[in-house]
Amino acid sequence: DPPGWLDLDRFALPGVEVVDRHTYRITLKGAYPQFLYWLSMPFFSPVPREADRFFAQPGMAERNLTLDWWPLGTGPYMLVENNPNARMVLARNPNYRGDAYPCEGEGGAEGGDARAGLLADCGKPMPFIDKVVFSREREGIPYWNKFLQGYYDASGVSSDNFDQAVTLTSQGEVSLSEDMEAKGIRLLTSVSPSIFYLGFNMLDP
């Protein structure tokens, strides 16, 4: 075994059971609803034992041959180019198990997603595209300008470009500006919960 590699198979792990090749079961003591959210975190992703052992070999980390740079997974895309300071490229995974595009959305069959045409691909196999390219832009304004020129497929709306892209009605509703609509741009909005932690140093006078 590689020096320094921790072979977890040597240790008993009560509460964890391997059901089959693609399934394992975790038993908790007591109720802990947050555990479902923990399972969605990256550090809960299953990693093959042989991959863990492979990357633990001497000299691998010095050559950037680590799971951070060469991640493993079973998703629809593979990371084929990894240069965080410039760009990252994902290519279609030929071994992907395949998922179908959902047929239900917000509000049911007659809801907002259906009216917006977001369910038009109902039942079609995913992914739809062969390659995804992420390019790093150090500043927001050049990124927005390139988006308007067609170099990028999607963009957020920063405070610098808010007045150009968005208009507010008297009721406070957000809509796309006429200039953006004329360019064929669509505005997709969503509501997501956030948690903020505030710390106070009660010992500081």
PDB file of C-alpha atoms in Angstrom:
ATOM      1  CA  ASP A   1       0.000   0.000   0.000  1.00  0.00           C
ATOM      2  CA  PRO A   2       1.174   3.585  -0.589  1.00  0.00           C
ATOM      3  CA  PRO A   3       2.829   5.073   2.511  1.00  0.00           C
ATOM      4  CA  GLY A   4       0.447   7.276   4.435  1.00  0.00           C
ATOM      5  CA  TRP A   5      -2.650   5.846   2.742  1.00  0.00           C
ATOM      6  CA  LEU A   6      -5.451   5.080   5.180  1.00  0.00           C
ATOM      7  CA  ASP A   7      -7.189   1.849   4.192  1.00  0.00           C
ATOM      8  CA  LEU A   8     -10.669   2.344   5.617  1.00  0.00           C
ATOM      9  CA  ASP A   9     -11.582  -1.273   4.879  1.00  0.00           C
ATOM     10  CA  ARG A  10      -9.533  -2.249   7.919  1.00  0.00           C
ATOM     11  CA  PHE A  11     -11.902  -0.453  10.275  1.00  0.00           C
ATOM     12  CA  ALA A  12     -15.424  -1.374  11.277  1.00  0.00           C
ATOM     13  CA  LEU A  13     -17.960   1.342  10.530  1.00  0.00           C
ATOM     14  CA  PRO A  14     -21.124   0.681  12.531  1.00  0.00           C
ATOM     15  CA  GLY A  15     -24.230   2.172  11.015  1.00  0.00           C
ATOM     16  CA  VAL A  16     -23.040   1.929   7.407  1.00  0.00           C
ATOM     17  CA  GLU A  17     -24.018  -1.022   5.232  1.00  0.00           C
ATOM     18  CA  VAL A  18     -23.200  -1.745   1.595  1.00  0.00           C
ATOM     19  CA  VAL A  19     -26.439  -2.878  -0.051  1.00  0.00           C
ATOM     20  CA  ASP A  20     -25.156  -3.471  -3.580  1.00  0.00           C
ATOM     21  CA  ARG A  21     -22.627  -2.082  -6.037  1.00  0.00           C
ATOM     22  CA  HIS A  22     -24.429   1.258  -6.315  1.00  0.00           C
ATOM     23  CA  THR A  23     -26.191   1.542  -2.940  1.00  0.00           C
ATOM     24  CA  TYR A  24     -25.204   1.920   0.684  1.00  0.00           C
ATOM     25  CA  ARG A  25     -27.357   2.438   3.765  1.00  0.00           C
ATOM     26  CA  ILE A  26     -26.620   4.703   6.740  1.00  0.00           C
ATOM     27  CA  THR A  27     -28.393   4.208  10.075  1.00  0.00           C
ATOM     28  CA  LEU A  28     -28.646   7.155  12.470  1.00  0.00           C
ATOM     29  CA  LYS A  29     -29.312   7.225  16.185  1.00  0.00           C
ATOM     30  CA  GLY A  30     -32.265   9.536  16.702  1.00  0.00           C
ATOM     31  CA  ALA A  31     -33.943  11.991  14.351  1.00  0.00           C
ATOM     32  CA  TYR A  32     -31.689  14.266  12.307  1.00  0.00           C
ATOM     33  CA  PRO A  33     -33.593  15.721   9.303  1.00  0.00           C
ATOM     34  CA  GLN A  34     -30.597  17.823   8.251  1.00  0.00           C
ATOM     35  CA  PHE A  35     -28.763  14.649   7.296  1.00  0.00           C
ATOM     36  CA  LEU A  36     -30.438  14.642   3.883  1.00  0.00           C
ATOM     37  CA  TYR A  37     -28.767  17.970   3.171  1.00  0.00           C
ATOM     38  CA  TRP A  38     -25.424  16.628   4.377  1.00  0.00           C
ATOM     39  CA  LEU A  39     -25.702  13.844   1.800  1.00  0.00           C
ATOM     40  CA  SER A  40     -25.845  16.435  -0.985  1.00  0.00           C
ATOM     41  CA  MET A  41     -22.491  17.938   0.020  1.00  0.00           C
ATOM     42  CA  PRO A  42     -19.372  17.124  -2.043  1.00  0.00           C
ATOM     43  CA  PHE A  43     -17.586  15.387   0.830  1.00  0.00           C
ATOM     44  CA  PHE A  44     -20.314  12.705   0.871  1.00  0.00           C
ATOM     45  CA  SER A  45     -19.665  11.684  -2.745  1.00  0.00           C
ATOM     46  CA  PRO A  46     -18.665   8.009  -2.927  1.00  0.00           C
ATOM     47  CA  VAL A  47     -15.116   7.465  -4.197  1.00  0.00           C
ATOM     48  CA  PRO A  48     -13.880   4.079  -5.470  1.00  0.00           C
ATOM     49  CA  ARG A  49     -11.330   2.508  -3.165  1.00  0.00           C
ATOM     50  CA  GLU A  50      -8.899   1.949  -6.037  1.00  0.00           C
ATOM     51  CA  ALA A  51      -9.061   5.645  -6.969  1.00  0.00           C
ATOM     52  CA  ASP A  52      -8.345   6.716  -3.398  1.00  0.00           C
ATOM     53  CA  ARG A  53      -5.378   4.349  -3.321  1.00  0.00           C
ATOM     54  CA  PHE A  54      -4.143   5.483  -6.744  1.00  0.00           C
ATOM     55  CA  PHE A  55      -4.006   9.174  -5.865  1.00  0.00           C
ATOM     56  CA  ALA A  56      -2.265   8.390  -2.557  1.00  0.00           C
ATOM     57  CA  GLN A  57       0.869   7.169  -4.354  1.00  0.00           C
ATOM     58  CA  PRO A  58       4.085   9.129  -3.698  1.00  0.00           C
ATOM     59  CA  GLY A  59       4.695  12.003  -6.099  1.00  0.00           C
ATOM     60  CA  MET A  60       1.101  12.334  -7.267  1.00  0.00           C
ATOM     61  CA  ALA A  61       0.261  15.475  -5.292  1.00  0.00           C
ATOM     62  CA  GLU A  62       3.463  17.214  -6.426  1.00  0.00           C
ATOM     63  CA  ARG A  63       2.309  16.749 -10.037  1.00  0.00           C
ATOM     64  CA  ASN A  64      -1.222  17.985  -9.332  1.00  0.00           C
ATOM     65  CA  LEU A  65      -2.534  14.449  -9.789  1.00  0.00           C
ATOM     66  CA  THR A  66      -5.154  14.640  -7.063  1.00  0.00           C
ATOM     67  CA  LEU A  67      -8.914  14.266  -6.772  1.00  0.00           C
ATOM     68  CA  ASP A  68      -9.135  18.059  -6.634  1.00  0.00           C
ATOM     69  CA  TRP A  69      -7.735  18.334 -10.154  1.00  0.00           C
ATOM     70  CA  TRP A  70      -8.940  15.019 -11.595  1.00  0.00           C
ATOM     71  CA  PRO A  71     -12.306  14.381  -9.926  1.00  0.00           C
ATOM     72  CA  LEU A  72     -14.218  11.142 -10.329  1.00  0.00           C
ATOM     73  CA  GLY A  73     -17.958  10.833 -10.711  1.00  0.00           C
ATOM     74  CA  THR A  74     -20.878   9.321 -12.571  1.00  0.00           C
ATOM     75  CA  GLY A  75     -22.537  12.511 -13.796  1.00  0.00           C
ATOM     76  CA  PRO A  76     -23.464  13.531 -17.336  1.00  0.00           C
ATOM     77  CA  TYR A  77     -20.154  15.308 -18.010  1.00  0.00           C
ATOM     78  CA  MET A  78     -16.422  14.719 -17.608  1.00  0.00           C
ATOM     79  CA  LEU A  79     -13.878  17.395 -16.710  1.00  0.00           C
ATOM     80  CA  VAL A  80     -11.526  17.302 -19.713  1.00  0.00           C
ATOM     81  CA  GLU A  81      -9.774  20.641 -19.199  1.00  0.00           C
ATOM     82  CA  ASN A  82      -9.096  22.109 -15.781  1.00  0.00           C
ATOM     83  CA  ASN A  83      -7.418  25.497 -15.656  1.00  0.00           C
ATOM     84  CA  PRO A  84      -9.265  27.509 -12.994  1.00  0.00           C
ATOM     85  CA  ASN A  85      -7.373  30.686 -13.884  1.00  0.00           C
ATOM     86  CA  ALA A  86      -8.519  30.571 -17.510  1.00  0.00           C
ATOM     87  CA  ARG A  87     -11.219  28.055 -18.361  1.00  0.00           C
ATOM     88  CA  MET A  88     -12.724  24.668 -17.539  1.00  0.00           C
ATOM     89  CA  VAL A  89     -14.269  22.349 -20.124  1.00  0.00           C
ATOM     90  CA  LEU A  90     -16.822  19.603 -19.540  1.00  0.00           C
ATOM     91  CA  ALA A  91     -17.465  16.937 -22.183  1.00  0.00           C
ATOM     92  CA  ARG A  92     -20.358  14.501 -22.434  1.00  0.00           C
ATOM     93  CA  ASN A  93     -19.806  11.325 -20.417  1.00  0.00           C
ATOM     94  CA  PRO A  94     -20.358   8.378 -22.805  1.00  0.00           C
ATOM     95  CA  ASN A  95     -20.984   6.069 -19.834  1.00  0.00           C
ATOM     96  CA  TYR A  96     -23.660   8.225 -18.235  1.00  0.00           C
ATOM     97  CA  ARG A  97     -26.648   6.240 -17.010  1.00  0.00           C
ATOM     98  CA  GLY A  98     -29.102   8.656 -18.668  1.00  0.00           C
ATOM     99  CA  ASP A  99     -31.899  10.767 -17.221  1.00  0.00           C
ATOM    100  CA  ALA A 100     -35.078  12.015 -18.837  1.00  0.00           C
ATOM    101  CA  TYR A 101     -36.024  15.685 -18.853  1.00  0.00           C
ATOM    102  CA  PRO A 102     -38.806  16.295 -16.307  1.00  0.00           C
ATOM    103  CA  CYS A 103     -42.409  16.552 -17.429  1.00  0.00           C
ATOM    104  CA  GLU A 104     -43.627  18.435 -14.375  1.00  0.00           C
ATOM    105  CA  GLY A 105     -42.622  21.848 -13.134  1.00  0.00           C
ATOM    106  CA  GLU A 106     -43.713  24.655 -10.880  1.00  0.00           C
ATOM    107  CA  GLY A 107     -47.479  25.016 -10.862  1.00  0.00           C
ATOM    108  CA  GLY A 108     -48.212  21.689 -12.563  1.00  0.00           C
ATOM    109  CA  ALA A 109     -49.132  21.157 -16.199  1.00  0.00           C
ATOM    110  CA  GLU A 110     -50.569  24.673 -16.543  1.00  0.00           C
ATOM    111  CA  GLY A 111     -48.087  26.445 -14.270  1.00  0.00           C
ATOM    112  CA  GLY A 112     -45.411  29.021 -14.905  1.00  0.00           C
ATOM    113  CA  ASP A 113     -42.786  26.566 -16.141  1.00  0.00           C
ATOM    114  CA  ALA A 114     -45.158  25.144 -18.738  1.00  0.00           C
ATOM    115  CA  ARG A 115     -46.214  28.604 -19.941  1.00  0.00           C
ATOM    116  CA  ALA A 116     -42.561  29.620 -20.245  1.00  0.00           C
ATOM    117  CA  GLY A 117     -41.865  26.617 -22.468  1.00  0.00           C
ATOM    118  CA  LEU A 118     -39.529  25.010 -19.938  1.00  0.00           C
ATOM    119  CA  LEU A 119     -41.297  21.648 -20.242  1.00  0.00           C
ATOM    120  CA  ALA A 120     -41.170  21.439 -24.035  1.00  0.00           C
ATOM    121  CA  ASP A 121     -38.421  18.789 -23.852  1.00  0.00           C
ATOM    122  CA  CYS A 122     -40.445  16.525 -21.566  1.00  0.00           C
ATOM    123  CA  GLY A 123     -39.134  12.947 -21.588  1.00  0.00           C
ATOM    124  CA  LYS A 124     -36.116  13.582 -23.817  1.00  0.00           C
ATOM    125  CA  PRO A 125     -32.825  12.000 -22.687  1.00  0.00           C
ATOM    126  CA  MET A 126     -30.260  14.286 -21.096  1.00  0.00           C
ATOM    127  CA  PRO A 127     -27.773  15.862 -21.437  1.00  0.00           C
ATOM    128  CA  PHE A 128     -28.715  17.880 -24.523  1.00  0.00           C
ATOM    129  CA  ILE A 129     -25.302  19.321 -25.382  1.00  0.00           C
ATOM    130  CA  ASP A 130     -21.914  17.694 -25.943  1.00  0.00           C
ATOM    131  CA  LYS A 131     -19.623  20.245 -24.316  1.00  0.00           C
ATOM    132  CA  VAL A 132     -19.784  22.992 -21.699  1.00  0.00           C
ATOM    133  CA  VAL A 133     -17.083  25.675 -21.507  1.00  0.00           C
ATOM    134  CA  PHE A 134     -16.583  27.883 -18.450  1.00  0.00           C
ATOM    135  CA  SER A 135     -14.307  30.883 -19.041  1.00  0.00           C
ATOM    136  CA  ARG A 136     -13.047  33.077 -16.250  1.00  0.00           C
ATOM    137  CA  GLU A 137     -13.688  36.792 -16.474  1.00  0.00           C
ATOM    138  CA  ARG A 138     -11.906  38.794 -13.810  1.00  0.00           C
ATOM    139  CA  GLU A 139     -14.361  41.698 -13.969  1.00  0.00           C
ATOM    140  CA  GLY A 140     -18.116  41.827 -14.304  1.00  0.00           C
ATOM    141  CA  ILE A 141     -18.474  44.570 -16.929  1.00  0.00           C
ATOM    142  CA  PRO A 142     -16.419  42.826 -19.680  1.00  0.00           C
ATOM    143  CA  TYR A 143     -18.362  39.639 -18.962  1.00  0.00           C
ATOM    144  CA  TRP A 144     -21.683  41.437 -19.399  1.00  0.00           C
ATOM    145  CA  ASN A 145     -20.529  43.069 -22.637  1.00  0.00           C
ATOM    146  CA  LYS A 146     -19.408  39.725 -24.057  1.00  0.00           C
ATOM    147  CA  PHE A 147     -22.760  38.240 -23.084  1.00  0.00           C
ATOM    148  CA  LEU A 148     -24.548  40.964 -25.057  1.00  0.00           C
ATOM    149  CA  GLN A 149     -22.262  40.251 -28.018  1.00  0.00           C
ATOM    150  CA  GLY A 150     -23.165  36.558 -27.969  1.00  0.00           C
ATOM    151  CA  TYR A 151     -19.936  35.103 -26.580  1.00  0.00           C
ATOM    152  CA  TYR A 152     -21.702  33.673 -23.516  1.00  0.00           C
ATOM    153  CA  ASP A 153     -25.026  31.865 -23.258  1.00  0.00           C
ATOM    154  CA  ALA A 154     -26.055  33.139 -19.835  1.00  0.00           C
ATOM    155  CA  SER A 155     -25.224  35.924 -17.423  1.00  0.00           C
ATOM    156  CA  GLY A 156     -26.282  37.212 -14.081  1.00  0.00           C
ATOM    157  CA  VAL A 157     -27.312  40.823 -13.628  1.00  0.00           C
ATOM    158  CA  SER A 158     -24.928  42.812 -11.460  1.00  0.00           C
ATOM    159  CA  SER A 159     -25.630  46.156  -9.838  1.00  0.00           C
ATOM    160  CA  ASP A 160     -23.603  47.892 -12.582  1.00  0.00           C
ATOM    161  CA  ASN A 161     -25.921  46.565 -15.303  1.00  0.00           C
ATOM    162  CA  PHE A 162     -29.193  46.428 -13.403  1.00  0.00           C
ATOM    163  CA  ASP A 163     -30.745  49.571 -14.879  1.00  0.00           C
ATOM    164  CA  GLN A 164     -29.786  48.501 -18.387  1.00  0.00           C
ATOM    165  CA  ALA A 165     -31.236  45.010 -18.092  1.00  0.00           C
ATOM    166  CA  VAL A 166     -34.162  45.216 -15.695  1.00  0.00           C
ATOM    167  CA  THR A 167     -37.148  47.451 -15.052  1.00  0.00           C
ATOM    168  CA  LEU A 168     -39.325  47.582 -11.954  1.00  0.00           C
ATOM    169  CA  THR A 169     -43.071  48.097 -12.054  1.00  0.00           C
ATOM    170  CA  SER A 170     -44.951  50.246  -9.569  1.00  0.00           C
ATOM    171  CA  GLN A 171     -45.874  47.013  -7.758  1.00  0.00           C
ATOM    172  CA  GLY A 172     -42.199  46.078  -7.419  1.00  0.00           C
ATOM    173  CA  GLU A 173     -42.285  43.312 -10.023  1.00  0.00           C
ATOM    174  CA  VAL A 174     -39.119  42.693 -12.022  1.00  0.00           C
ATOM    175  CA  SER A 175     -39.220  42.501 -15.812  1.00  0.00           C
ATOM    176  CA  LEU A 176     -36.735  42.644 -18.652  1.00  0.00           C
ATOM    177  CA  SER A 177     -36.036  45.986 -20.294  1.00  0.00           C
ATOM    178  CA  GLU A 178     -37.245  46.608 -23.840  1.00  0.00           C
ATOM    179  CA  ASP A 179     -33.671  46.710 -25.156  1.00  0.00           C
ATOM    180  CA  MET A 180     -32.949  43.261 -23.740  1.00  0.00           C
ATOM    181  CA  GLU A 181     -36.194  41.831 -25.101  1.00  0.00           C
ATOM    182  CA  ALA A 182     -35.322  43.206 -28.543  1.00  0.00           C
ATOM    183  CA  LYS A 183     -32.086  41.190 -28.419  1.00  0.00           C
ATOM    184  CA  GLY A 184     -34.025  37.988 -27.723  1.00  0.00           C
ATOM    185  CA  ILE A 185     -32.782  37.746 -24.133  1.00  0.00           C
ATOM    186  CA  ARG A 186     -34.967  36.097 -21.514  1.00  0.00           C
ATOM    187  CA  LEU A 187     -35.035  36.831 -17.797  1.00  0.00           C
ATOM    188  CA  LEU A 188     -35.325  33.869 -15.431  1.00  0.00           C
ATOM    189  CA  THR A 189     -35.888  34.660 -11.762  1.00  0.00           C
ATOM    190  CA  SER A 190     -36.116  32.423  -8.732  1.00  0.00           C
ATOM    191  CA  VAL A 191     -36.443  32.715  -4.985  1.00  0.00           C
ATOM    192  CA  SER A 192     -33.928  30.914  -2.795  1.00  0.00           C
ATOM    193  CA  PRO A 193     -33.550  30.919   0.993  1.00  0.00           C
ATOM    194  CA  SER A 194     -30.341  32.167   2.554  1.00  0.00           C
ATOM    195  CA  ILE A 195     -28.777  31.861   5.989  1.00  0.00           C
ATOM    196  CA  PHE A 196     -26.550  34.538   7.484  1.00  0.00           C
ATOM    197  CA  TYR A 197     -24.421  34.125  10.584  1.00  0.00           C
ATOM    198  CA  LEU A 198     -23.516  37.234  12.591  1.00  0.00           C
ATOM    199  CA  GLY A 199     -20.825  36.991  15.236  1.00  0.00           C
ATOM    200  CA  PHE A 200     -20.398  39.444  18.095  1.00  0.00           C
ATOM    201  CA  ASN A 201     -17.309  39.714  20.257  1.00  0.00           C
ATOM    202  CA  MET A 202     -18.843  40.447  23.655  1.00  0.00           C
ATOM    203  CA  LEU A 203     -15.374  40.728  25.216  1.00  0.00           C
ATOM    204  CA  ASP A 204     -14.401  43.714  23.065  1.00  0.00           C
ATOM    205  CA  PRO A 205     -15.261  46.946  24.887  1.00  0.00           C
TER     206      PRO A 205
END
